[in-house]
Short mmCIF file of C-alpha atoms and ligand atoms in Angstrom, two decimals:
data_model
loop_
_atom_site.label_atom_id
_atom_site.label_comp_id
_atom_site.label_asym_id
_atom_site.label_seq_id
_atom_site.Cartn_x
_atom_site.Cartn_y
_atom_site.Cartn_z
CA UNK A 1 31.18 -71.22 -30.69
CA UNK A 2 29.22 -70.37 -27.54
CA UNK A 3 26.18 -67.96 -27.68
CA UNK A 4 25.15 -65.27 -26.18
CA UNK A 5 23.22 -65.59 -23.08
CA UNK A 6 21.70 -61.56 -22.05
CA UNK A 7 20.84 -62.01 -18.35
CA UNK A 8 19.03 -58.71 -18.02
CA UNK A 9 18.53 -54.77 -18.87
CA UNK A 10 18.28 -51.57 -17.53
CA UNK A 11 17.80 -48.61 -19.03
CA UNK A 12 18.07 -44.44 -18.22
CA UNK A 13 15.80 -41.84 -20.07
CA UNK A 14 16.83 -38.02 -19.73
CA UNK A 15 13.91 -35.46 -17.85
CA UNK A 16 12.81 -33.51 -20.88
CA UNK A 17 10.05 -35.34 -22.60
CA UNK A 18 9.38 -33.69 -26.30
CA UNK A 19 5.93 -34.69 -28.11
CA UNK A 20 4.91 -34.15 -31.27
CA UNK A 21 3.58 -31.32 -30.92
CA UNK A 22 5.84 -29.78 -29.13
CA UNK A 23 8.08 -30.16 -32.12
CA UNK A 24 5.67 -28.86 -34.78
CA UNK A 25 5.95 -25.81 -31.69
CA UNK A 26 9.85 -26.05 -32.93
CA UNK A 27 9.87 -26.19 -37.11
CA UNK A 28 6.66 -26.54 -39.54
CA UNK A 29 6.04 -29.79 -39.26
CA UNK A 30 2.99 -31.92 -37.43
CA UNK A 31 2.12 -34.99 -35.22
CA UNK A 32 0.37 -36.43 -37.99
CA UNK A 33 2.97 -36.25 -40.91
CA UNK A 34 5.76 -37.52 -37.98
CA UNK A 35 3.42 -40.25 -36.58
CA UNK A 36 1.96 -41.99 -39.92
CA UNK A 37 5.70 -41.50 -42.01
CA UNK A 38 7.80 -42.94 -38.76
CA UNK A 39 5.48 -44.32 -36.20
CA UNK A 40 7.41 -41.72 -33.40
CA UNK A 41 5.17 -39.91 -31.15
CA UNK A 42 7.70 -38.38 -28.70
CA UNK A 43 10.97 -38.66 -27.70
CA UNK A 44 13.33 -37.44 -24.28
CA UNK A 45 15.75 -35.05 -24.91
CA UNK A 46 18.81 -34.58 -22.77
CA UNK A 47 18.66 -30.97 -20.38
CA UNK A 48 21.10 -28.55 -20.71
CA UNK A 49 24.76 -30.46 -18.87
CA UNK A 50 23.55 -33.83 -19.11
CA UNK A 51 25.52 -36.38 -21.16
CA UNK A 52 25.19 -39.52 -22.27
CA UNK A 53 27.66 -41.15 -20.41
CA UNK A 54 25.58 -40.17 -17.19
CA UNK A 55 22.81 -42.01 -18.70
CA UNK A 56 24.77 -44.74 -19.44
CA UNK A 57 26.27 -45.45 -16.49
CA UNK A 58 22.62 -45.03 -14.28
CA UNK A 59 21.72 -47.67 -17.30
CA UNK A 60 24.19 -49.69 -16.75
CA UNK A 61 23.50 -50.03 -12.54
CA UNK A 62 19.97 -50.70 -13.43
CA UNK A 63 20.79 -53.46 -16.14
CA UNK A 64 23.59 -55.03 -13.07
CA UNK A 65 20.45 -55.02 -10.53
CA UNK A 66 18.01 -56.69 -12.73
CA UNK A 67 20.90 -59.30 -13.59
CA UNK A 68 21.48 -59.92 -10.06
CA UNK A 69 25.58 -59.36 -10.95
CA UNK A 70 28.28 -56.87 -8.92
CA UNK A 71 30.38 -54.66 -10.49
CA UNK A 72 33.29 -57.08 -9.19
CA UNK A 73 32.17 -59.86 -11.66
CA UNK A 74 31.90 -57.71 -15.10
CA UNK A 75 35.23 -58.39 -17.30
CA UNK A 76 34.26 -56.27 -20.27
CA UNK A 77 32.32 -52.48 -20.55
CA UNK A 78 31.75 -51.70 -23.56
CA UNK A 79 29.19 -48.64 -24.52
CA UNK A 80 27.99 -48.19 -28.15
CA UNK A 81 27.87 -44.53 -28.89
CA UNK A 82 27.85 -42.03 -31.60
CA UNK A 83 27.62 -38.83 -29.24
CA UNK A 84 30.70 -39.19 -26.60
CA UNK A 85 30.65 -36.11 -24.99
CA UNK A 86 34.68 -37.05 -25.03
CA UNK A 87 36.91 -38.36 -27.78
CA UNK A 88 38.50 -39.84 -24.15
CA UNK A 89 37.86 -40.35 -21.55
CA UNK A 90 35.68 -43.03 -23.29
CA UNK A 91 31.82 -43.24 -21.88
CA UNK A 92 33.19 -46.74 -20.58
CA UNK A 93 35.72 -45.58 -18.82
CA UNK A 94 33.27 -43.11 -17.11
CA UNK A 95 30.97 -45.97 -16.73
CA UNK A 96 33.95 -47.90 -15.05
CA UNK A 97 34.48 -45.17 -12.53
CA UNK A 98 30.75 -44.27 -11.67
CA UNK A 99 29.65 -47.91 -11.04
CA UNK A 100 32.96 -49.13 -9.46
CA UNK A 101 33.90 -51.88 -12.09
CA UNK A 102 37.18 -53.11 -11.48
CA UNK A 103 40.39 -51.61 -12.95
CA UNK A 104 40.97 -54.73 -14.86
CA UNK A 105 37.33 -54.60 -16.67
CA UNK A 106 38.13 -53.68 -20.51
CA UNK A 107 36.70 -50.59 -20.87
CA UNK A 108 35.92 -48.91 -24.57
CA UNK A 109 33.30 -47.33 -26.68
CA UNK A 110 31.80 -48.51 -30.13
CA UNK A 111 30.85 -46.07 -32.47
CA UNK A 112 29.13 -48.45 -35.51
CA UNK A 113 25.71 -45.75 -34.98
CA UNK A 114 22.78 -47.64 -35.17
CA UNK A 115 23.99 -50.66 -35.60
CA UNK A 116 26.23 -49.80 -32.36
CA UNK A 117 24.69 -52.42 -29.73
CA UNK A 118 24.55 -55.22 -32.68
CA UNK A 119 28.49 -54.84 -32.99
CA UNK A 120 28.88 -53.98 -29.12
CA UNK A 121 27.00 -58.20 -28.34
CA UNK A 122 29.32 -59.50 -31.04
CA UNK A 123 32.18 -58.20 -29.93
CA UNK A 124 31.67 -58.34 -26.18
CA UNK A 125 30.87 -62.14 -26.67
CA UNK A 126 34.26 -62.55 -28.55
CA UNK A 127 36.02 -61.01 -25.25
CA UNK A 128 34.33 -62.80 -22.66
CA UNK A 129 36.02 -66.03 -24.56
CA UNK A 130 39.22 -64.81 -22.78
CA UNK A 131 38.13 -63.22 -19.72
CA UNK A 132 38.23 -64.37 -16.39
CA UNK A 133 35.44 -62.30 -15.46
CA UNK A 134 32.06 -64.31 -16.54
CA UNK A 135 29.86 -61.01 -17.81
CA UNK A 136 29.94 -57.96 -20.03
CA UNK A 137 27.85 -55.24 -19.67
CA UNK A 138 26.92 -54.03 -23.08
CA UNK A 139 25.26 -50.20 -23.22
CA UNK A 140 23.96 -48.42 -25.57
CA UNK A 141 23.76 -44.71 -24.89
CA UNK A 142 23.01 -41.45 -26.75
CA UNK A 143 22.83 -37.56 -26.58
CA UNK A 144 21.23 -37.28 -30.15
CA UNK A 145 19.74 -33.44 -29.15
CA UNK A 146 23.73 -32.52 -28.65
CA UNK A 147 24.13 -32.43 -32.29
CA UNK A 148 20.41 -32.54 -33.94
CA UNK A 149 19.98 -28.95 -36.53
CA UNK A 150 16.54 -27.52 -34.60
CA UNK A 151 15.89 -26.00 -37.48
CA UNK A 152 15.88 -29.27 -40.38
CA UNK A 153 12.55 -30.65 -39.81
CA UNK A 154 13.59 -33.61 -42.09
CA UNK A 155 15.77 -34.62 -39.27
CA UNK A 156 14.89 -33.46 -35.49
CA UNK A 157 11.56 -35.35 -35.56
CA UNK A 158 13.41 -38.10 -35.66
CA UNK A 159 15.61 -38.83 -33.25
CA UNK A 160 15.63 -38.72 -29.55
CA UNK A 161 17.62 -39.50 -26.06
CA UNK A 162 18.56 -42.33 -23.88
CA UNK A 163 20.48 -45.56 -22.61
CA UNK A 164 19.79 -48.67 -21.79
CA UNK A 165 21.97 -51.76 -20.69
CA UNK A 166 22.41 -55.41 -20.74
CA UNK A 167 24.31 -57.78 -18.76
CA UNK A 168 25.48 -60.63 -20.91
CA UNK A 169 27.37 -63.96 -20.54
CA UNK A 170 28.19 -66.95 -22.89
CA UNK A 171 26.23 -69.42 -23.18
CA UNK A 172 26.94 -73.27 -24.42
CA UNK A 173 23.67 -72.77 -26.97
CA UNK A 174 24.75 -71.70 -30.27
CA UNK A 175 25.86 -67.90 -31.81
CA UNK A 176 24.69 -66.48 -34.85
CA UNK A 177 25.41 -63.15 -36.10
CA UNK A 178 26.69 -61.15 -39.62
CA UNK A 179 27.87 -57.97 -39.76
CA UNK A 180 28.97 -55.34 -42.50
CA UNK A 181 30.22 -52.04 -43.44
CA UNK A 182 30.47 -49.82 -46.19
CA UNK A 183 31.66 -46.68 -46.07
CA UNK A 184 29.68 -43.64 -47.50
CA UNK A 185 30.56 -40.15 -46.24
CA UNK A 186 27.01 -39.00 -47.82
CA UNK A 187 24.22 -40.42 -46.63
CA UNK A 188 24.16 -39.98 -42.96
CA UNK A 189 26.84 -37.89 -41.27
CA UNK A 190 27.44 -36.85 -37.89
CA UNK A 191 29.63 -34.79 -36.10
CA UNK A 192 33.06 -35.63 -34.60
CA UNK A 193 35.63 -34.05 -33.17
CA UNK A 194 37.35 -31.29 -35.52
CA UNK A 195 35.44 -32.24 -38.54
CA UNK A 196 33.45 -29.69 -40.81
CA UNK A 197 29.57 -30.48 -40.09
CA UNK A 198 28.00 -28.53 -36.74
CA UNK A 199 24.66 -30.85 -36.83
CA UNK A 200 23.78 -34.30 -37.81
CA UNK A 201 23.00 -34.61 -41.49
CA UNK A 202 21.04 -37.25 -43.40
CA UNK A 203 19.75 -38.31 -47.08
CA UNK A 204 16.50 -39.92 -45.71
CA UNK A 205 15.50 -41.29 -48.92
CA UNK A 206 18.90 -43.19 -49.75
CA UNK A 207 19.11 -44.67 -45.75
CA UNK A 208 15.42 -45.79 -46.30
CA UNK A 209 16.26 -47.59 -49.12
CA UNK A 210 20.04 -49.11 -47.53
CA UNK A 211 17.75 -50.07 -44.51
CA UNK A 212 15.30 -52.43 -46.40
CA UNK A 213 18.48 -53.59 -48.41
CA UNK A 214 20.60 -54.89 -45.46
CA UNK A 215 17.82 -55.18 -42.67
CA UNK A 216 16.41 -58.25 -44.07
CA UNK A 217 19.69 -59.87 -44.21
CA UNK A 218 20.51 -59.55 -41.01
CA UNK A 219 17.69 -61.24 -40.28
CA UNK A 220 17.67 -63.90 -42.92
CA UNK A 221 21.17 -64.16 -42.11
CA UNK A 222 21.12 -65.12 -38.15
CA UNK A 223 18.49 -67.86 -39.32
CA UNK A 224 20.65 -69.19 -41.81
CA UNK A 225 23.59 -69.09 -39.97
CA UNK A 226 21.93 -70.76 -36.80
CA UNK A 227 19.39 -73.62 -38.67
CA UNK A 228 16.63 -72.07 -37.07
CA UNK A 229 13.87 -70.88 -38.71
CA UNK A 230 11.27 -67.96 -38.35
CA UNK A 231 8.78 -69.95 -35.87
CA UNK A 232 11.47 -70.65 -33.75
CA UNK A 233 12.29 -66.97 -32.69
CA UNK A 234 10.17 -65.48 -30.03
CA UNK A 235 11.01 -62.01 -31.13
CA UNK A 236 13.15 -60.04 -34.03
CA UNK A 237 14.49 -56.71 -32.28
CA UNK A 238 15.40 -54.08 -35.14
CA UNK A 239 16.59 -50.84 -34.54
CA UNK A 240 13.78 -48.15 -33.75
CA UNK A 241 14.08 -45.81 -36.65
CA UNK A 242 11.26 -46.08 -38.42
CA UNK A 243 7.69 -48.33 -38.19
CA UNK A 244 7.55 -47.85 -41.94
CA UNK A 245 11.27 -49.92 -42.40
CA UNK A 246 10.02 -52.90 -40.09
CA UNK A 247 6.82 -52.76 -41.73
CA UNK A 248 8.90 -53.85 -45.19
CA UNK A 249 11.32 -56.13 -43.36
CA UNK A 250 7.72 -58.09 -41.61
CA UNK A 251 6.28 -58.08 -45.06
CA UNK A 252 9.60 -59.58 -46.91
CA UNK A 253 9.52 -62.08 -44.28
CA UNK A 254 5.97 -63.31 -44.43
CA UNK A 255 6.23 -63.21 -40.39
CA UNK A 256 4.05 -62.61 -37.28
CA UNK A 257 4.27 -58.92 -37.12
CA UNK A 258 3.56 -59.29 -33.24
CA UNK A 259 6.96 -61.06 -33.41
CA UNK A 260 8.43 -57.35 -34.50
CA UNK A 261 8.70 -55.36 -30.96
CA UNK A 262 8.40 -51.96 -31.97
CA UNK A 263 8.62 -48.87 -29.16
CA UNK A 264 9.79 -46.13 -31.43
CA UNK A 265 6.36 -44.33 -30.20
CA UNK A 266 7.87 -43.30 -27.25
CA UNK A 267 11.42 -43.14 -27.66
CA UNK A 268 12.46 -41.63 -30.85
CA UNK A 269 15.50 -43.47 -33.03
CA UNK A 270 17.87 -43.45 -29.90
CA UNK A 271 20.86 -44.80 -32.73
CA UNK A 272 22.47 -47.45 -30.36
CA UNK A 273 20.22 -47.30 -27.41
CA UNK A 274 17.37 -48.56 -29.48
CA UNK A 275 17.54 -52.45 -29.30
CA UNK A 276 18.73 -52.12 -25.73
CA UNK A 277 15.60 -49.93 -24.99
CA UNK A 278 13.93 -52.27 -27.02
CA UNK A 279 14.64 -55.57 -25.07
CA UNK A 280 13.99 -53.38 -21.70
CA UNK A 281 10.54 -52.15 -22.49
CA UNK A 282 9.53 -56.00 -23.03
CA UNK A 283 11.26 -57.31 -19.91
CA UNK A 284 9.58 -54.81 -18.19
CA UNK A 285 6.37 -55.20 -19.77
CA UNK A 286 6.91 -59.03 -18.64
CA UNK A 287 6.71 -60.31 -22.50
CA UNK A 288 10.54 -61.86 -22.36
CA UNK A 289 10.69 -65.23 -20.54
CA UNK A 290 13.73 -67.47 -19.95
CA UNK A 291 15.13 -69.18 -22.79
CA UNK A 292 13.16 -67.58 -25.52
CA UNK A 293 15.42 -66.76 -28.75
CA UNK A 294 15.85 -63.20 -30.48
CA UNK A 295 17.30 -61.83 -33.27
CA UNK A 296 18.76 -57.87 -32.75
CA UNK A 297 19.17 -56.34 -35.84
CA UNK A 298 20.53 -53.04 -36.82
CA UNK A 299 21.79 -50.61 -39.50
CA UNK A 300 22.83 -47.39 -39.98
CA UNK A 301 25.63 -44.39 -40.44
CA UNK A 302 28.71 -45.88 -41.47
CA UNK A 303 27.62 -47.92 -43.08
CA UNK A 304 27.17 -50.51 -40.77
CA UNK A 305 24.60 -53.52 -40.14
CA UNK A 306 24.58 -55.72 -37.88
CA UNK A 307 22.26 -58.72 -36.51
CA UNK A 308 22.92 -61.58 -33.94
CA UNK A 309 21.42 -64.30 -32.35
CA UNK A 310 20.88 -64.04 -28.34
CA UNK A 311 19.66 -66.11 -25.88
CA UNK A 312 17.16 -64.66 -22.88
CA UNK A 313 18.18 -65.60 -19.92
CA UNK A 314 18.71 -69.45 -20.24
CA UNK A 315 19.21 -69.89 -16.25
CA UNK A 316 16.14 -68.51 -15.69
CA UNK A 317 17.07 -66.88 -12.34
CA UNK A 318 19.04 -64.05 -11.63
CA UNK A 319 22.63 -64.85 -10.60
CA UNK A 320 23.98 -63.75 -6.95
CA UNK A 321 26.93 -63.55 -5.26
N1 COA B 1 7.07 -32.74 -41.28
C1 COA B 1 6.64 -31.75 -42.57
N2 COA B 1 6.99 -32.23 -43.60
C2 COA B 1 8.24 -33.00 -43.67
C3 COA B 1 9.03 -33.14 -42.91
C4 COA B 1 8.50 -32.81 -41.47
N3 COA B 1 9.16 -33.18 -40.64
N4 COA B 1 10.50 -33.50 -42.89
C5 COA B 1 10.35 -33.32 -44.30
N5 COA B 1 8.87 -33.16 -44.92
C6 COA B 1 8.26 -32.54 -45.74
C7 COA B 1 9.47 -32.37 -47.28
O1 COA B 1 9.97 -31.48 -47.47
C8 COA B 1 9.07 -32.94 -48.59
O2 COA B 1 8.22 -31.91 -48.84
P1 COA B 1 8.27 -31.27 -50.72
O3 COA B 1 7.71 -33.06 -51.37
O4 COA B 1 7.41 -30.35 -50.81
O5 COA B 1 9.32 -31.61 -50.86
C9 COA B 1 7.79 -33.86 -48.23
O6 COA B 1 7.71 -33.93 -46.75
C10 COA B 1 8.44 -35.25 -48.65
O7 COA B 1 9.62 -35.47 -47.70
P2 COA B 1 10.99 -36.88 -48.21
O8 COA B 1 11.67 -36.79 -47.44
O9 COA B 1 10.55 -37.40 -49.50
O10 COA B 1 10.06 -37.97 -46.92
P3 COA B 1 10.03 -39.59 -47.31
O11 COA B 1 8.45 -39.91 -47.14
O12 COA B 1 11.07 -39.74 -48.05
O13 COA B 1 9.87 -39.31 -45.41
C11 COA B 1 11.94 -39.84 -43.51
C12 COA B 1 11.13 -39.04 -44.61
C13 COA B 1 13.17 -39.27 -43.14
C14 COA B 1 10.82 -40.44 -42.71
C15 COA B 1 12.33 -41.34 -44.90
O14 COA B 1 13.38 -40.84 -45.98
C16 COA B 1 12.91 -42.10 -43.46
O15 COA B 1 12.46 -42.57 -42.72
N6 COA B 1 14.52 -42.32 -43.93
C17 COA B 1 14.99 -43.37 -42.82
C18 COA B 1 15.48 -42.47 -41.89
C19 COA B 1 16.17 -43.33 -41.23
O16 COA B 1 15.67 -44.20 -40.98
N7 COA B 1 17.26 -42.76 -40.48
C20 COA B 1 17.85 -43.31 -39.15
C21 COA B 1 19.15 -44.19 -39.94
S1 COA B 1 19.50 -44.45 -38.26
#
């Protein structure tokens, strides 16, 4: 089975930066509580009238530019989101219009909560096998501030808005992925169209237990399936929900903590956007070199989880028309 090669990434953040001290002005909390329990120091919130799909389109445009790929070379456009502005049109259709992707592009949204980007990579890989075009645009985008209860200190300090995108193609290098779902409508519930809850609600402890159960399984599963050892992997990029959860995975794997990139301090938990936001930060910081092997691993509401092997810019150059 052909593997996943990500050529490049791009991001878009809403303009409103909110620090932990700003959150402490809204609810009874403190920078000390939030940063020691989660590793989060600030996040970004959408302005009034700003939608996740707009961020998705901006991130997608930047990823295409960074990859040197033109919109007409895209055969698949997926937006992973649990906070779409509409049930229809999908965010992916609005991205198609905004970026001028061809009408033959397969465009749809994926809702697998915080595992959405991993689910979308796995789905895009399969769809590219039968696509006449060589590239997929895979985006994670969230406007979580629109469903956040800003009177509930146990959830409102955790989440942030943002989007990031990846341009991917198939490679002859190996593919490995594990994924799963376990229906649960108690631990993490986000309002949908016509559903009763007004705001996102979460049983933090139940989600923490779930995360430390499945995240190591995602990483181990990808290694086992690919026949690779942790030493063969350059970076593990986990969903950026909470530093303590990732620290647990590091300890469990007996791995070098430097291999586990973290940036939740800057963005909070941006759900489906968190893994591509991490990839883009790593790219921009010069940490990613052509041919590197990454494991991306996510967990989230649903429950859902997934891990996938990603090859970074195997050809080592941007691809132009
Ligand atoms: N500021 C200050 N105190 C807070 C607070 C806040 N923002 N939120 C909760 N508290 C209080 C609680 O009221 C509780 O007080 P009490 O002991 O007087 O009742 C105390 O802190 C401990 O609450 P608890 O929920 O047990 O904290 P915790 O150590 O489990 O940490 C989370 C809470 C949310 C950080 C933690 O459960 C977590 O990270 N869960 C996973 C969440 C996650 O990753 N979700 C995304 C999934 S994709």
